[in-house]
CSV table of C-alpha atoms and ligand atoms in Angstrom, one decimal:
chain,number,residue,atom,x,y,z
A,1,MET,CA,118.7,91.2,-20.7
A,2,LYS,CA,120.3,88.5,-22.9
A,3,CYS,CA,118.5,85.5,-24.5
A,4,SER,CA,118.8,82.3,-22.4
A,5,PHE,CA,119.8,80.4,-25.6
A,6,CYS,CA,122.2,82.8,-27.4
A,7,ARG,CA,124.0,86.1,-26.9
A,8,ASN,CA,121.2,88.3,-28.5
A,9,GLU,CA,119.1,90.8,-26.6
A,10,SER,CA,115.9,89.3,-25.1
A,11,VAL,CA,112.5,90.5,-26.4
A,12,TYR,CA,110.4,88.2,-24.1
A,13,PHE,CA,110.6,86.6,-20.7
A,14,ARG,CA,108.4,83.5,-20.2
A,15,ARG,CA,107.8,83.6,-16.4
A,16,ASN,CA,106.7,80.0,-15.9
A,17,GLU,CA,109.9,78.7,-17.5
A,18,GLY,CA,112.2,81.5,-16.3
A,19,HIS,CA,113.7,81.8,-19.8
A,20,HIS,CA,114.5,84.9,-21.8
A,21,TYR,CA,113.9,84.8,-25.6
A,22,CYS,CA,115.5,86.8,-28.4
A,23,LYS,CA,113.4,87.5,-31.5
A,24,ASN,CA,114.9,84.5,-33.3
A,25,HIS,CA,114.4,82.0,-30.5
A,26,PHE,CA,111.0,83.3,-29.6
A,27,ILE,CA,109.7,82.8,-33.2
A,28,LYS,CA,111.3,79.3,-33.3
A,29,ASN,CA,109.8,78.4,-30.0
A,30,ILE,CA,106.3,79.4,-31.0
A,31,GLU,CA,106.6,77.5,-34.3
A,32,LYS,CA,107.9,74.4,-32.5
A,33,ARG,CA,104.9,74.4,-30.2
A,34,VAL,CA,102.4,74.9,-33.0
A,35,LYS,CA,104.0,72.1,-35.0
A,36,ARG,CA,103.9,69.9,-31.9
A,37,ILE,CA,100.1,70.4,-31.3
A,38,ILE,CA,99.5,69.7,-35.0
A,39,ARG,CA,101.6,66.5,-35.0
A,40,VAL,CA,100.4,65.1,-31.6
A,41,ASN,CA,96.7,65.6,-32.4
A,42,LYS,CA,96.9,64.9,-36.1
A,43,LEU,CA,95.3,68.2,-36.9
A,44,VAL,CA,96.6,68.1,-40.4
A,45,GLU,CA,97.0,65.0,-42.5
A,46,ASN,CA,98.0,64.4,-46.1
A,47,GLY,CA,95.1,65.0,-48.5
A,48,ASP,CA,93.7,67.8,-46.3
A,49,ARG,CA,92.1,70.9,-47.7
A,50,ILE,CA,92.3,73.4,-44.9
A,51,ALA,CA,90.1,76.4,-44.8
A,52,VAL,CA,91.5,79.1,-42.4
A,53,THR,CA,89.0,81.5,-41.1
A,54,VAL,CA,90.8,84.8,-41.4
A,55,SER,CA,89.2,87.9,-39.8
A,56,GLY,CA,92.2,90.2,-40.1
A,57,GLY,CA,92.9,90.0,-36.4
A,58,LYS,CA,96.2,88.8,-35.0
A,59,ASP,CA,95.3,85.2,-34.1
A,60,SER,CA,93.6,84.2,-37.3
A,61,THR,CA,96.2,85.9,-39.4
A,62,ASN,CA,98.9,84.1,-37.4
A,63,VAL,CA,97.2,80.8,-38.1
A,64,LEU,CA,97.2,81.5,-41.8
A,65,PHE,CA,100.9,82.6,-41.8
A,66,LEU,CA,102.0,79.6,-39.7
A,67,LEU,CA,100.1,76.9,-41.6
A,68,ASN,CA,101.3,78.4,-44.9
A,69,LYS,CA,104.9,78.5,-43.6
A,70,ILE,CA,104.7,74.9,-42.4
A,71,PHE,CA,102.8,73.3,-45.4
A,72,LYS,CA,103.4,75.5,-48.4
A,73,ASN,CA,105.9,73.1,-49.9
A,74,ASN,CA,103.7,70.0,-49.2
A,75,PRO,CA,101.8,69.2,-52.4
A,76,LYS,CA,99.4,66.9,-50.5
A,77,ILE,CA,98.0,69.7,-48.4
A,78,LYS,CA,95.9,72.6,-49.7
A,79,LEU,CA,95.3,75.8,-47.9
A,80,PHE,CA,92.9,78.6,-48.5
A,81,ALA,CA,91.3,81.5,-46.5
A,82,ILE,CA,87.6,82.2,-45.7
A,83,THR,CA,86.7,85.7,-44.6
A,84,LEU,CA,83.3,86.8,-43.5
A,85,ASP,CA,82.2,90.4,-43.9
A,86,GLU,CA,79.3,91.0,-41.5
A,87,GLY,CA,78.9,94.6,-42.7
A,88,ILE,CA,80.3,96.5,-39.7
A,89,LYS,CA,81.5,100.0,-40.8
A,90,GLY,CA,84.7,101.2,-39.3
A,91,TYR,CA,85.7,97.8,-38.2
A,92,ARG,CA,85.1,94.9,-40.5
A,93,ASP,CA,85.7,96.9,-43.7
A,94,LYS,CA,89.2,97.7,-42.4
A,95,SER,CA,90.1,94.3,-41.1
A,96,VAL,CA,88.9,92.7,-44.4
A,97,LYS,CA,91.2,95.0,-46.3
A,98,LYS,CA,94.1,94.0,-44.2
A,99,SER,CA,93.3,90.3,-44.7
A,100,GLU,CA,93.0,90.8,-48.5
A,101,ILE,CA,96.5,92.5,-48.7
A,102,PHE,CA,98.0,89.7,-46.6
A,103,CYS,CA,96.5,86.8,-48.5
A,104,LYS,CA,97.7,88.3,-51.8
A,105,LYS,CA,101.2,88.9,-50.3
A,106,ILE,CA,101.6,85.2,-49.3
A,107,GLY,CA,99.8,83.9,-52.3
A,108,VAL,CA,96.9,82.2,-50.5
A,109,LYS,CA,93.5,82.1,-52.2
A,110,GLN,CA,90.8,83.9,-50.2
A,111,TYR,CA,87.0,83.6,-50.4
A,112,ILE,CA,85.1,86.5,-48.9
A,113,PHE,CA,81.4,86.1,-48.0
A,114,MET,CA,79.1,89.0,-47.1
A,115,PHE,CA,76.2,88.8,-44.7
A,116,LYS,CA,74.4,91.3,-47.0
A,117,LYS,CA,74.5,88.8,-49.9
A,118,GLU,CA,74.1,85.6,-47.8
A,119,PHE,CA,71.4,86.7,-45.4
A,120,GLY,CA,70.1,90.0,-46.9
A,121,PHE,CA,71.2,92.3,-44.2
A,122,THR,CA,74.4,93.7,-42.5
A,123,VAL,CA,75.1,93.6,-38.8
A,124,ASP,CA,74.9,97.4,-38.9
A,125,LYS,CA,71.3,97.1,-40.0
A,126,LEU,CA,70.6,94.3,-37.5
A,127,SER,CA,71.9,96.5,-34.6
A,128,LYS,CA,69.3,99.1,-35.5
A,129,LYS,CA,66.5,96.5,-35.6
A,130,MET,CA,67.3,94.6,-32.5
A,131,LYS,CA,67.6,96.3,-29.1
A,132,SER,CA,70.1,93.8,-27.8
A,133,GLY,CA,71.5,90.4,-28.6
A,134,TYR,CA,72.9,91.3,-32.0
A,135,CYS,CA,76.4,90.2,-31.1
A,136,GLY,CA,75.1,86.8,-30.1
A,137,SER,CA,73.0,86.6,-33.3
A,138,CYS,CA,76.0,87.7,-35.4
A,139,GLY,CA,78.1,85.0,-33.7
A,140,LEU,CA,75.5,82.4,-34.5
A,141,LEU,CA,75.3,83.5,-38.2
A,142,ARG,CA,79.1,83.5,-38.4
A,143,ARG,CA,79.5,79.9,-37.2
A,144,TYR,CA,76.7,78.8,-39.5
A,145,LEU,CA,78.1,80.5,-42.6
A,146,LEU,CA,81.7,79.4,-41.9
A,147,ASN,CA,80.8,75.8,-41.7
A,148,LYS,CA,78.5,75.9,-44.7
A,149,LYS,CA,81.0,77.7,-46.9
A,150,ALA,CA,83.9,75.6,-45.8
A,151,ARG,CA,81.9,72.4,-46.6
A,152,GLU,CA,80.8,73.7,-50.0
A,153,LEU,CA,84.4,74.5,-50.8
A,154,LYS,CA,85.2,70.9,-49.9
A,155,ALA,CA,87.4,71.8,-46.9
A,156,THR,CA,88.3,68.8,-44.8
A,157,LYS,CA,89.3,71.0,-41.8
A,158,LEU,CA,88.4,74.5,-40.6
A,159,ALA,CA,91.2,76.2,-38.8
A,160,THR,CA,90.4,78.9,-36.3
A,161,GLY,CA,92.5,81.4,-34.3
A,162,HIS,CA,91.5,80.3,-30.8
A,163,ASN,CA,94.4,80.9,-28.4
A,164,LEU,CA,95.1,79.6,-24.9
A,165,ASP,CA,93.3,82.5,-23.3
A,166,ASP,CA,90.2,81.9,-25.3
A,167,GLU,CA,90.2,78.2,-24.5
A,168,CYS,CA,90.8,78.7,-20.7
A,169,GLN,CA,88.0,81.3,-20.5
A,170,SER,CA,85.6,78.9,-22.1
A,171,ILE,CA,86.6,76.0,-19.8
A,172,LEU,CA,86.2,78.1,-16.7
A,173,MET,CA,82.8,79.5,-17.9
A,174,ASN,CA,81.5,76.1,-18.7
A,175,VAL,CA,82.5,74.7,-15.3
A,176,LEU,CA,81.1,77.8,-13.5
A,177,LYS,CA,77.8,77.4,-15.4
A,178,GLY,CA,77.7,73.6,-14.7
A,179,ASP,CA,77.6,73.0,-18.4
A,180,LEU,CA,80.1,70.2,-18.5
A,181,LEU,CA,78.8,68.8,-21.8
A,182,ARG,CA,80.1,72.0,-23.4
A,183,LEU,CA,83.6,70.9,-22.4
A,184,VAL,CA,83.5,68.5,-25.4
A,185,ARG,CA,83.6,71.6,-27.6
A,186,GLY,CA,87.0,72.2,-26.3
A,187,GLY,CA,90.4,70.8,-27.2
A,188,PRO,CA,92.6,71.2,-30.3
A,189,MET,CA,90.0,69.3,-32.5
A,190,PRO,CA,86.6,69.3,-30.8
A,191,LEU,CA,84.8,66.0,-31.1
A,192,LEU,CA,81.5,67.7,-31.5
A,193,THR,CA,82.4,69.0,-34.9
A,194,ARG,CA,83.2,65.5,-36.3
A,195,TYR,CA,79.6,65.0,-37.3
A,196,LYS,CA,79.5,64.6,-41.1
A,197,MET,CA,77.8,67.9,-41.9
A,198,PHE,CA,80.3,69.8,-39.8
A,199,VAL,CA,83.8,70.5,-41.1
A,200,PRO,CA,86.1,69.4,-38.2
A,201,ARG,CA,87.5,72.5,-36.5
A,202,ILE,CA,91.2,72.7,-35.6
A,203,LYS,CA,92.9,75.2,-33.3
A,204,PRO,CA,96.6,75.3,-34.0
A,205,LEU,CA,97.2,78.2,-31.5
A,206,ILE,CA,95.5,76.5,-28.6
A,207,THR,CA,98.6,76.4,-26.4
A,208,ILE,CA,99.8,79.9,-27.3
A,209,PRO,CA,98.8,82.6,-24.8
A,210,GLU,CA,97.2,85.8,-26.3
A,211,ASN,CA,100.2,88.1,-25.4
A,212,GLU,CA,102.6,85.6,-27.2
A,213,SER,CA,100.4,85.5,-30.2
A,214,GLU,CA,100.4,89.3,-30.4
A,215,LEU,CA,104.2,89.4,-30.1
A,216,TYR,CA,104.7,86.7,-32.7
A,217,ALA,CA,102.6,88.8,-35.2
A,218,LYS,CA,104.6,91.9,-34.4
A,219,LEU,CA,108.0,90.3,-34.7
A,220,ASN,CA,107.0,88.8,-38.1
A,221,ASN,CA,105.6,92.1,-39.4
A,222,ILE,CA,102.2,90.3,-39.9
A,223,PRO,CA,99.7,93.0,-40.5
A,224,PHE,CA,96.6,92.7,-38.3
A,225,HIS,CA,93.7,94.9,-37.4
A,226,PRO,CA,94.1,95.8,-33.7
A,227,LYS,CA,90.7,97.3,-33.0
A,228,SER,CA,87.9,95.1,-31.6
A,229,CYS,CA,84.4,95.1,-32.9
A,230,SER,CA,82.3,98.0,-31.7
A,231,TYR,CA,79.3,95.7,-31.1
A,232,SER,CA,81.2,93.2,-29.1
A,233,VAL,CA,79.3,92.9,-25.8
A,234,ASP,CA,81.6,91.4,-23.3
A,235,ASN,CA,79.7,88.6,-21.7
A,236,PRO,CA,80.2,89.5,-18.0
A,237,LEU,CA,81.1,85.9,-17.2
A,238,ARG,CA,83.8,85.8,-19.9
A,239,GLY,CA,85.1,89.2,-18.7
A,240,GLY,CA,85.2,87.9,-15.2
A,241,ALA,CA,87.0,84.7,-16.2
A,242,ARG,CA,89.5,86.7,-18.2
A,243,ASN,CA,90.4,89.0,-15.3
A,244,PHE,CA,90.5,86.1,-12.8
A,245,LEU,CA,92.8,84.0,-15.0
A,246,ASN,CA,95.1,87.0,-15.8
A,247,ASN,CA,95.4,87.8,-12.1
A,248,LEU,CA,96.2,84.2,-11.3
A,249,GLU,CA,98.7,84.0,-14.1
A,250,GLU,CA,100.5,87.0,-12.5
A,251,THR,CA,100.9,85.3,-9.2
A,252,SER,CA,101.1,81.7,-10.4
A,253,PRO,CA,102.7,81.7,-13.9
A,254,GLY,CA,101.7,78.8,-16.1
A,255,ILE,CA,98.2,78.4,-14.5
A,256,LYS,CA,96.4,78.8,-17.8
A,257,TYR,CA,98.3,76.0,-19.4
A,258,SER,CA,97.6,73.7,-16.5
A,259,LEU,CA,93.9,74.5,-16.6
A,260,TYR,CA,94.0,73.6,-20.3
A,261,GLU,CA,95.8,70.3,-19.6
A,262,SER,CA,93.3,69.5,-16.8
A,263,ALA,CA,90.4,70.0,-19.1
A,264,LEU,CA,91.9,67.7,-21.7
A,265,LYS,CA,92.3,65.0,-19.0
A,266,ILE,CA,88.6,65.4,-17.8
A,267,MET,CA,87.2,65.3,-21.4
A,268,PRO,CA,87.2,61.5,-21.9
A,269,PHE,CA,85.1,61.1,-18.6
A,270,VAL,CA,82.7,63.8,-19.7
A,271,ARG,CA,82.2,62.0,-23.0
A,272,THR,CA,81.3,58.8,-21.3
A,273,LYS,CA,78.9,60.4,-18.7
A,274,PHE,CA,77.1,62.9,-21.0
A,275,LYS,CA,75.9,62.0,-24.4
A,276,VAL,CA,75.9,64.7,-27.1
A,277,GLY,CA,72.3,65.1,-28.3
A,278,LYS,CA,71.5,63.7,-31.7
A,279,ILE,CA,72.4,66.0,-34.6
A,280,GLY,CA,70.2,65.9,-37.6
A,281,SER,CA,69.5,68.3,-40.4
A,282,CYS,CA,67.3,71.4,-40.3
A,283,LYS,CA,64.2,70.8,-42.3
A,284,LYS,CA,64.3,74.3,-43.7
A,285,CYS,CA,67.9,74.8,-44.8
A,286,GLY,CA,69.4,71.3,-44.4
A,287,GLU,CA,72.3,72.5,-42.2
A,288,PRO,CA,73.2,70.4,-39.1
A,289,SER,CA,70.8,71.0,-36.2
A,290,SER,CA,69.7,69.3,-33.0
A,291,GLN,CA,66.2,70.7,-33.4
A,292,GLU,CA,63.7,70.3,-36.3
A,293,VAL,CA,64.4,73.9,-37.4
A,294,CYS,CA,67.9,75.2,-36.7
A,295,LYS,CA,68.5,78.4,-34.7
A,296,VAL,CA,69.6,80.3,-37.7
A,297,CYS,CA,66.4,79.7,-39.6
A,298,GLU,CA,64.5,80.7,-36.4
A,299,LEU,CA,66.5,83.8,-36.2
A,300,LEU,CA,66.1,84.7,-39.9
A,301,LYS,CA,62.3,84.2,-39.6
A,302,GLY,CA,62.2,86.5,-36.5
A,303,ILE,CA,64.1,89.2,-38.4
A,304,LYS,CA,61.9,89.1,-41.4
B,1,SF4,FE1,79.8,89.8,-34.7
B,1,SF4,FE2,79.9,90.2,-32.1
B,1,SF4,FE3,82.1,89.3,-33.5
B,1,SF4,FE4,81.2,91.9,-33.7
B,1,SF4,S1,82.0,90.9,-31.8
B,1,SF4,S2,81.8,90.5,-35.4
B,1,SF4,S3,79.0,91.6,-33.5
B,1,SF4,S4,80.1,88.2,-33.2
B,2,ZN,ZN1,118.2,83.6,-28.7
């Protein structure tokens, strides 16, 4: 098959558009869409110090590659990488290595923070102590540490690798659970994270489906760690939402994107109907929390 825009061989067919893309046009198209989401939502502005959370997986590495490509010649925007090492043998050690090589190659400063040093234990240790729930606990600690370190490093934005599939699964899960308030955590720059102790999160890949993100990384020879974490417990609801959306996308191409668009339209109504609870500071660690003592301090107390 030939590319719909030139005479080169096609590497990708986007079914909802009916267009074939050669390597060159595919890369250009992804970059155009990422630039658009950044511009329309003002995800990046002059004076920004952007911390990119880089795990070594395809999505976060793509975000770093793309933001660096777009902004490296702009002296008013600073970019650096934050990587967390939870201490997961056979998985995180390898993905951290990949991310280190990549950051060096493109000349972006990387800060690596280890759970062992920050919390006093690795997730490998935690998994032996707790019978279940260590993936959820690890996720909680990850979000806490990312925000804290990004703020300490004076980042004005925290860029994550969320893609269209991640976003759609979350939307569907929140609706199915009746947790509409959580919808305000969605979107390219969630409102919830604009409280002063939070570094605002930005999701430059939010309109890029997972398969296209993977192809973009491969076509650009971006090194990423393909294996997923051995402790990842697939939340049955997320797994169900993923299968449901993938099946629907097969029969009705473009359905994920329209779900994302619908959620964006609903969000302003959700905001007026449901008020986000007051966010104060944890009396133990000072980090943002809606309770007197934050969930991380509770968790750490339980572990000790
Ligand atoms: Fe931690 Fe779970 Fe992510 Fe593994 S999958 S790194 S345990 S949050
Ligand atoms: Zn082409």
